[in-house]
PDB file of C-alpha atoms in Angstrom:
ATOM      1  CA  MET A   4      38.528  -0.159 -20.890  1.00 51.00           C
ATOM      2  CA  LYS A   5      35.316  -2.049 -23.508  1.00 49.00           C
ATOM      3  CA  ARG A   6      35.435  -5.597 -21.309  1.00 55.00           C
ATOM      4  CA  ILE A   7      35.151  -3.618 -18.029  1.00 50.00           C
ATOM      5  CA  HIS A   8      31.777  -1.381 -19.907  1.00 49.00           C
ATOM      6  CA  ALA A   9      29.889  -4.765 -21.211  1.00 52.00           C
ATOM      7  CA  LEU A  10      30.626  -5.909 -17.283  1.00 47.00           C
ATOM      8  CA  ALA A  11      28.778  -3.696 -16.092  1.00 45.00           C
ATOM      9  CA  THR A  12      26.232  -3.154 -17.535  1.00 49.00           C
ATOM     10  CA  SER A  13      26.078  -6.874 -17.150  1.00 52.00           C
ATOM     11  CA  LEU A  14      25.864  -6.004 -13.828  1.00 43.00           C
ATOM     12  CA  LEU A  15      23.673  -3.190 -13.445  1.00 44.00           C
ATOM     13  CA  LEU A  16      21.186  -4.982 -15.993  1.00 49.00           C
ATOM     14  CA  ALA A  17      21.107  -8.666 -13.037  1.00 48.00           C
ATOM     15  CA  ALA A  18      19.828  -6.343 -10.389  1.00 48.00           C
ATOM     16  CA  GLY A  19      17.545  -4.587 -12.490  1.00 50.00           C
ATOM     17  CA  VAL A  20      16.228  -1.126 -11.436  1.00 54.00           C
ATOM     18  CA  ALA A  21      12.027  -1.817  -9.707  1.00 58.00           C
ATOM     19  CA  GLN A  22      10.284  -2.160 -12.291  1.00 78.00           C
ATOM     20  CA  ALA A  23       6.709  -2.297 -11.341  1.00 82.00           C
ATOM     21  CA  ALA A  24       4.830  -6.074 -11.381  1.00 93.00           C
ATOM     22  CA  THR A  25       1.384  -6.565 -11.870  1.00 95.00           C
ATOM     23  CA  VAL A  26      -0.317  -9.101  -9.072  1.00 96.00           C
ATOM     24  CA  HIS A  27      -3.198  -8.523 -10.210  1.00 97.00           C
ATOM     25  CA  SER A  28      -6.549  -8.547 -13.033  1.00 97.00           C
ATOM     26  CA  GLU A  29      -9.681  -8.515 -13.533  1.00 97.00           C
ATOM     27  CA  ASP A  30     -11.511  -8.198 -15.708  1.00 96.00           C
ATOM     28  CA  PHE A  31     -15.220 -10.467 -14.988  1.00 97.00           C
ATOM     29  CA  GLU A  32     -15.161 -11.305 -18.383  1.00 97.00           C
ATOM     30  CA  SER A  33     -15.286 -15.372 -17.285  1.00 95.00           C
ATOM     31  CA  GLY A  34     -18.292 -14.124 -15.743  1.00 96.00           C
ATOM     32  CA  ASN A  35     -17.727 -14.398 -12.998  1.00 95.00           C
ATOM     33  CA  LYS A  36     -15.194 -12.393 -10.037  1.00 95.00           C
ATOM     34  CA  SER A  37     -12.148 -14.742  -8.532  1.00 96.00           C
ATOM     35  CA  ALA A  38     -11.136 -15.903  -5.664  1.00 94.00           C
ATOM     36  CA  GLY A  39     -10.240 -12.300  -3.706  1.00 96.00           C
ATOM     37  CA  TRP A  40     -13.982 -10.610  -3.755  1.00 98.00           C
ATOM     38  CA  SER A  41     -16.442 -10.761  -0.656  1.00 96.00           C
ATOM     39  CA  GLY A  42     -18.844  -8.913  -0.046  1.00 95.00           C
ATOM     40  CA  ALA A  43     -21.513  -7.159  -2.488  1.00 94.00           C
ATOM     41  CA  GLY A  44     -21.596  -7.256  -6.313  1.00 95.00           C
ATOM     42  CA  THR A  45     -22.690  -9.754  -8.547  1.00 96.00           C
ATOM     43  CA  VAL A  46     -21.318 -10.083 -12.916  1.00 97.00           C
ATOM     44  CA  GLN A  47     -23.144  -8.856 -15.064  1.00 96.00           C
ATOM     45  CA  SER A  48     -24.288  -6.426 -18.657  1.00 96.00           C
ATOM     46  CA  THR A  49     -22.028  -3.162 -18.775  1.00 95.00           C
ATOM     47  CA  GLY A  50     -24.619  -1.891 -21.406  1.00 93.00           C
ATOM     48  CA  SER A  51     -23.988  -0.357 -24.559  1.00 92.00           C
ATOM     49  CA  PHE A  52     -20.582   0.637 -22.721  1.00 91.00           C
ATOM     50  CA  ALA A  53     -18.628  -2.375 -24.078  1.00 90.00           C
ATOM     51  CA  SER A  54     -18.316  -0.158 -27.309  1.00 85.00           C
ATOM     52  CA  LEU A  55     -15.823   2.718 -25.660  1.00 84.00           C
ATOM     53  CA  GLY A  56     -13.459  -0.306 -24.465  1.00 81.00           C
ATOM     54  CA  PHE A  57     -15.009  -2.306 -21.200  1.00 90.00           C
ATOM     55  CA  GLY A  58     -15.874  -5.297 -22.150  1.00 92.00           C
ATOM     56  CA  GLU A  59     -18.979  -7.135 -22.368  1.00 96.00           C
ATOM     57  CA  GLN A  60     -19.137  -7.887 -18.092  1.00 97.00           C
ATOM     58  CA  HIS A  61     -18.213  -6.016 -14.809  1.00 97.00           C
ATOM     59  CA  LEU A  62     -18.602  -5.951 -11.365  1.00 97.00           C
ATOM     60  CA  ARG A  63     -22.530  -4.202 -10.239  1.00 95.00           C
ATOM     61  CA  VAL A  64     -22.664  -3.532  -7.112  1.00 94.00           C
ATOM     62  CA  GLU A  65     -26.531  -1.670  -6.144  1.00 89.00           C
ATOM     63  CA  GLY A  66     -27.614   0.505  -3.000  1.00 79.00           C
ATOM     64  CA  ASP A  67     -24.719   1.050  -0.320  1.00 82.00           C
ATOM     65  CA  SER A  68     -23.304  -1.886  -0.461  1.00 86.00           C
ATOM     66  CA  ALA A  69     -19.693  -2.659  -0.554  1.00 94.00           C
ATOM     67  CA  ALA A  70     -17.089  -4.542  -2.792  1.00 97.00           C
ATOM     68  CA  VAL A  71     -14.204  -6.159  -1.460  1.00 98.00           C
ATOM     69  CA  LEU A  72     -11.085  -7.266  -3.086  1.00 98.00           C
ATOM     70  CA  THR A  73      -8.288  -9.073  -0.716  1.00 98.00           C
ATOM     71  CA  LEU A  74      -4.980  -9.440  -2.149  1.00 98.00           C
ATOM     72  CA  ASN A  75      -2.497 -12.037  -0.272  1.00 97.00           C
ATOM     73  CA  ASN A  76       2.171 -12.613  -0.651  1.00 95.00           C
ATOM     74  CA  LEU A  77       2.753  -9.450  -2.394  1.00 95.00           C
ATOM     75  CA  GLY A  78       6.016  -9.324  -2.086  1.00 93.00           C
ATOM     76  CA  ALA A  79       8.565  -7.577  -0.322  1.00 95.00           C
ATOM     77  CA  HIS A  80       7.220  -3.806  -2.147  1.00 96.00           C
ATOM     78  CA  SER A  81       7.395  -0.368  -2.096  1.00 95.00           C
ATOM     79  CA  THR A  82       4.785   1.038  -3.918  1.00 95.00           C
ATOM     80  CA  LEU A  83       1.230  -0.253  -5.317  1.00 96.00           C
ATOM     81  CA  THR A  84      -0.786   1.215  -7.767  1.00 96.00           C
ATOM     82  CA  LEU A  85      -5.084   0.587  -8.090  1.00 97.00           C
ATOM     83  CA  SER A  86      -6.255   1.042 -12.064  1.00 96.00           C
ATOM     84  CA  PHE A  87      -9.033   0.534 -13.011  1.00 96.00           C
ATOM     85  CA  ASP A  88     -12.814   1.592 -15.147  1.00 94.00           C
ATOM     86  CA  LEU A  89     -15.919   2.839 -12.800  1.00 93.00           C
ATOM     87  CA  VAL A  90     -18.922   2.687 -13.849  1.00 91.00           C
ATOM     88  CA  LEU A  91     -21.878   5.491 -12.099  1.00 89.00           C
ATOM     89  CA  TRP A  92     -25.791   3.545 -13.213  1.00 90.00           C
ATOM     90  CA  ASP A  93     -28.647   5.132 -12.841  1.00 88.00           C
ATOM     91  CA  SER A  94     -29.657   8.368 -10.289  1.00 82.00           C
ATOM     92  CA  ILE A  95     -26.220   8.819  -8.266  1.00 82.00           C
ATOM     93  CA  ASP A  96     -26.085  12.058  -7.562  1.00 76.00           C
ATOM     94  CA  GLY A  97     -23.551  14.404  -7.351  1.00 72.00           C
ATOM     95  CA  ASN A  98     -24.436  17.312  -5.880  1.00 67.00           C
ATOM     96  CA  ALA A  99     -22.832  18.712  -2.794  1.00 64.00           C
ATOM     97  CA  GLY A 100     -26.445  19.171  -0.940  1.00 61.00           C
ATOM     98  CA  GLY A 101     -30.023  19.725  -0.751  1.00 55.00           C
ATOM     99  CA  PHE A 102     -31.952  17.140  -2.933  1.00 54.00           C
ATOM    100  CA  PRO A 103     -31.307  14.895  -4.677  1.00 55.00           C
ATOM    101  CA  TYR A 104     -28.188  14.546  -1.286  1.00 63.00           C
ATOM    102  CA  GLY A 105     -24.328  14.038  -2.940  1.00 70.00           C
ATOM    103  CA  ASP A 106     -23.265  10.598  -3.083  1.00 79.00           C
ATOM    104  CA  LEU A 107     -19.689   9.862  -2.636  1.00 82.00           C
ATOM    105  CA  PHE A 108     -18.390   7.472  -4.145  1.00 89.00           C
ATOM    106  CA  GLN A 109     -15.438   6.012  -1.636  1.00 92.00           C
ATOM    107  CA  LEU A 110     -12.224   4.075  -2.158  1.00 95.00           C
ATOM    108  CA  ARG A 111     -10.131   2.728   1.085  1.00 96.00           C
ATOM    109  CA  ALA A 112      -7.179   0.281   1.190  1.00 97.00           C
ATOM    110  CA  ASP A 113      -6.515  -0.666   4.382  1.00 97.00           C
ATOM    111  CA  ASN A 114      -8.728   1.514   6.066  1.00 95.00           C
ATOM    112  CA  VAL A 115      -7.515   4.330   4.746  1.00 95.00           C
ATOM    113  CA  THR A 116      -9.292   6.924   2.476  1.00 94.00           C
ATOM    114  CA  LEU A 117      -8.208   7.364  -1.095  1.00 93.00           C
ATOM    115  CA  ILE A 118     -11.043   7.933  -3.174  1.00 90.00           C
ATOM    116  CA  GLU A 119     -14.021  10.512  -0.983  1.00 87.00           C
ATOM    117  CA  GLN A 120     -15.229  11.742  -4.697  1.00 84.00           C
ATOM    118  CA  LEU A 121     -18.333  13.635  -5.810  1.00 78.00           C
ATOM    119  CA  PHE A 122     -18.822  11.929  -8.459  1.00 82.00           C
ATOM    120  CA  GLY A 123     -22.283  11.378 -10.745  1.00 78.00           C
ATOM    121  CA  ASN A 124     -24.777  11.539 -13.000  1.00 78.00           C
ATOM    122  CA  TYR A 125     -26.890  14.492 -12.214  1.00 67.00           C
ATOM    123  CA  GLY A 126     -26.339  17.707 -10.605  1.00 55.00           C
ATOM    124  CA  THR A 127     -22.823  18.739 -10.979  1.00 53.00           C
ATOM    125  CA  ASN A 128     -22.140  15.158 -11.724  1.00 55.00           C
ATOM    126  CA  GLY A 129     -18.579  15.666  -9.659  1.00 58.00           C
ATOM    127  CA  SER A 130     -16.782  15.174 -13.238  1.00 63.00           C
ATOM    128  CA  GLU A 131     -13.787  14.230 -12.209  1.00 61.00           C
ATOM    129  CA  GLY A 132     -11.567  13.799  -8.853  1.00 68.00           C
ATOM    130  CA  PRO A 133      -8.074  12.048  -7.248  1.00 68.00           C
ATOM    131  CA  GLY A 134      -6.338  10.311 -10.289  1.00 75.00           C
ATOM    132  CA  SER A 135     -10.014   9.489 -12.752  1.00 82.00           C
ATOM    133  CA  THR A 136     -10.086  10.553 -16.116  1.00 81.00           C
ATOM    134  CA  LEU A 137     -14.297  11.020 -17.486  1.00 79.00           C
ATOM    135  CA  VAL A 138     -15.325   9.016 -19.793  1.00 77.00           C
ATOM    136  CA  GLN A 139     -18.287   9.303 -20.812  1.00 72.00           C
ATOM    137  CA  ASN A 140     -21.664  10.325 -19.426  1.00 73.00           C
ATOM    138  CA  ASP A 141     -24.488  11.579 -22.420  1.00 71.00           C
ATOM    139  CA  ALA A 142     -26.641   8.834 -22.497  1.00 83.00           C
ATOM    140  CA  ASN A 143     -28.399   6.403 -21.282  1.00 89.00           C
ATOM    141  CA  ARG A 144     -26.598   3.167 -21.610  1.00 90.00           C
ATOM    142  CA  GLY A 145     -28.003   0.274 -20.243  1.00 87.00           C
ATOM    143  CA  TYR A 146     -30.908  -1.172 -16.676  1.00 88.00           C
ATOM    144  CA  GLY A 147     -32.542   1.878 -15.420  1.00 84.00           C
ATOM    145  CA  GLY A 148     -33.739   4.818 -17.184  1.00 82.00           C
ATOM    146  CA  TRP A 149     -31.048   7.499 -16.573  1.00 84.00           C
ATOM    147  CA  VAL A 150     -27.908   8.771 -18.319  1.00 85.00           C
ATOM    148  CA  ASP A 151     -25.027   7.032 -16.973  1.00 89.00           C
ATOM    149  CA  SER A 152     -21.317   7.687 -17.070  1.00 87.00           C
ATOM    150  CA  ALA A 153     -18.411   6.068 -16.585  1.00 89.00           C
ATOM    151  CA  ARG A 154     -14.709   6.617 -15.445  1.00 89.00           C
ATOM    152  CA  ARG A 155     -11.355   5.623 -15.508  1.00 92.00           C
ATOM    153  CA  VAL A 156      -9.015   5.810 -12.315  1.00 93.00           C
ATOM    154  CA  GLN A 157      -5.569   5.007 -11.293  1.00 94.00           C
ATOM    155  CA  LEU A 158      -3.751   5.456  -8.241  1.00 94.00           C
ATOM    156  CA  THR A 159       0.359   4.811  -7.319  1.00 95.00           C
ATOM    157  CA  PHE A 160       0.439   5.607  -3.254  1.00 95.00           C
ATOM    158  CA  ALA A 161       3.222   4.095  -0.972  1.00 96.00           C
ATOM    159  CA  HIS A 162       2.361   0.748   0.540  1.00 96.00           C
ATOM    160  CA  SER A 163       4.501  -2.598   2.273  1.00 95.00           C
ATOM    161  CA  ALA A 164       2.121  -4.642   3.566  1.00 96.00           C
ATOM    162  CA  GLU A 165       1.912  -9.172   2.699  1.00 96.00           C
ATOM    163  CA  THR A 166      -2.197  -8.209   1.971  1.00 97.00           C
ATOM    164  CA  VAL A 167      -3.762  -5.322   0.638  1.00 98.00           C
ATOM    165  CA  ARG A 168      -7.636  -4.598   1.874  1.00 98.00           C
ATOM    166  CA  PHE A 169      -9.362  -2.512  -1.006  1.00 98.00           C
ATOM    167  CA  GLU A 170     -13.092  -1.602  -0.937  1.00 98.00           C
ATOM    168  CA  PHE A 171     -15.525   0.254  -3.090  1.00 97.00           C
ATOM    169  CA  ARG A 172     -18.440   1.614  -2.589  1.00 93.00           C
ATOM    170  CA  TYR A 173     -21.263   4.311  -1.912  1.00 86.00           C
ATOM    171  CA  PRO A 174     -21.478   4.643   1.624  1.00 82.00           C
ATOM    172  CA  ASN A 175     -24.257   7.237   1.521  1.00 74.00           C
ATOM    173  CA  SER A 176     -26.660   5.713  -1.930  1.00 73.00           C
ATOM    174  CA  GLN A 177     -30.195   5.937  -1.142  1.00 71.00           C
ATOM    175  CA  GLY A 178     -29.909   1.788  -1.884  1.00 64.00           C
ATOM    176  CA  SER A 179     -31.597  -1.127  -4.432  1.00 64.00           C
ATOM    177  CA  SER A 180     -31.524  -1.054  -8.061  1.00 70.00           C
ATOM    178  CA  ASP A 181     -32.149   2.762  -8.315  1.00 79.00           C
ATOM    179  CA  GLU A 182     -28.200   3.785  -7.260  1.00 85.00           C
ATOM    180  CA  SER A 183     -25.528   1.278  -8.933  1.00 90.00           C
ATOM    181  CA  PHE A 184     -21.981   1.318 -10.128  1.00 92.00           C
ATOM    182  CA  GLY A 185     -19.939  -0.734 -11.705  1.00 94.00           C
ATOM    183  CA  LEU A 186     -16.488  -2.528 -11.874  1.00 97.00           C
ATOM    184  CA  ASP A 187     -13.696  -3.298 -15.033  1.00 97.00           C
ATOM    185  CA  ASN A 188     -10.769  -3.951 -15.922  1.00 96.00           C
ATOM    186  CA  LEU A 189      -8.866  -3.776 -12.837  1.00 97.00           C
ATOM    187  CA  GLN A 190      -5.234  -4.155 -12.638  1.00 98.00           C
ATOM    188  CA  VAL A 191      -2.627  -3.988  -9.355  1.00 98.00           C
ATOM    189  CA  SER A 192       1.076  -3.505  -9.875  1.00 97.00           C
ATOM    190  CA  ILE A 193       3.586  -2.850  -7.207  1.00 96.00           C
ATOM    191  CA  THR A 194       6.636  -2.000  -7.189  1.00 93.00           C
ATOM    192  CA  PRO A 195       8.931  -4.678  -6.372  1.00 93.00           C
ATOM    193  CA  VAL A 196      12.180  -4.026  -3.455  1.00 90.00           C
ATOM    194  CA  PRO A 197      15.143  -5.826  -5.066  1.00 77.00           C
ATOM    195  CA  GLU A 198      16.824  -8.435  -2.715  1.00 64.00           C
ATOM    196  CA  PRO A 199      19.760  -8.284  -0.943  1.00 61.00           C
ATOM    197  CA  GLY A 200      21.993  -9.946  -3.835  1.00 52.00           C
ATOM    198  CA  SER A 201      20.142  -7.549  -6.775  1.00 49.00           C
ATOM    199  CA  TRP A 202      21.296  -4.618  -4.369  1.00 42.00           C
ATOM    200  CA  ALA A 203      25.099  -6.245  -4.282  1.00 48.00           C
ATOM    201  CA  LEU A 204      24.925  -7.029  -8.009  1.00 46.00           C
ATOM    202  CA  LEU A 205      23.645  -3.430  -8.206  1.00 47.00           C
ATOM    203  CA  LEU A 206      26.387  -1.751  -6.261  1.00 48.00           C
ATOM    204  CA  GLY A 207      29.021  -3.840  -8.094  1.00 49.00           C
ATOM    205  CA  GLY A 208      28.261  -2.786 -11.233  1.00 44.00           C
ATOM    206  CA  LEU A 209      28.166   0.881 -10.199  1.00 45.00           C
ATOM    207  CA  GLY A 210      32.113   0.638  -8.798  1.00 54.00           C
ATOM    208  CA  LEU A 211      33.252  -0.402 -11.914  1.00 47.00           C
ATOM    209  CA  VAL A 212      31.052   2.360 -14.242  1.00 45.00           C
ATOM    210  CA  GLY A 213      32.981   4.421 -10.932  1.00 52.00           C
ATOM    211  CA  LEU A 214      36.538   2.887 -11.923  1.00 50.00           C
ATOM    212  CA  ALA A 215      36.533   3.199 -15.955  1.00 52.00           C
ATOM    213  CA  SER A 216      35.514   6.782 -14.956  1.00 53.00           C
ATOM    214  CA  ARG A 217      39.012   7.276 -13.289  1.00 57.00           C
ATOM    215  CA  ARG A 218      40.775   4.634 -15.720  1.00 55.00           C
ATOM    216  CA  ARG A 219      39.429   7.562 -18.799  1.00 55.00           C
ATOM    217  CA  VAL A 220      41.224  10.593 -17.398  1.00 51.00           C
TER     218      VAL A 220
END
C-alpha cells in the first residue's frame, strides 16, 4: 500500500500542477528598455518614488503617445498575468468632465481594453481602479511642480496566443511633459498548459490513488 502511494505521489509530482511561469521581468535599472519595447518612452529617474519601493529608473512616457511591449514565443498557456508599478507625473487630471478634463489611463492587450480608468493627480483623482492599489499621492516627487501619484497594478486574464502586445497610454493627454506617466517593476507570467506526456503522468497518478483507496475499503 505504501509503495502504491509513493509511486502515485511521484507520478503526480512529475506531472506537476500548472504553476505561473515568469516570461518577462523588467525594472529598467540598467538605464535601458528591452528589445520588446516600441513606441514612446525613455528610461529616466523615478525621483523620490525610489523610497517607496520603486527603483531608481523607470520608463517615462510624455503626452498622449503609447509605450508598446511585444512578447513572442510564450509557449502553450491558458492565462496571462501582468503586474507593474504606475507613476503619474504632474497635471494628469482625474475629473470626469469640465475643466480640467479627465485623463483616461488605458491598457490594452492585443487590441482588447483591460483598463480604461480615470487616474489622476488633480480633482477627484480616481484613486483606484481594476486591479490597482494606490501607493502615494500626497507630494511632488519629481519633474514639474504638481503633486504626483503612484499605483501598483496586477491583472490576470485568459490568453493562449504565442504573442502578446501590450499598449500603455493616456490617449487624451494634453501632451508635452506637462502630463506624463511611468512604468516600473513590470512582470509578465503565464499559466502553462501541460504537455501530453504530463497529462499521461497525471492520469496515471490519479489512477493509482484511486486503486489505493479501493484497497483500503
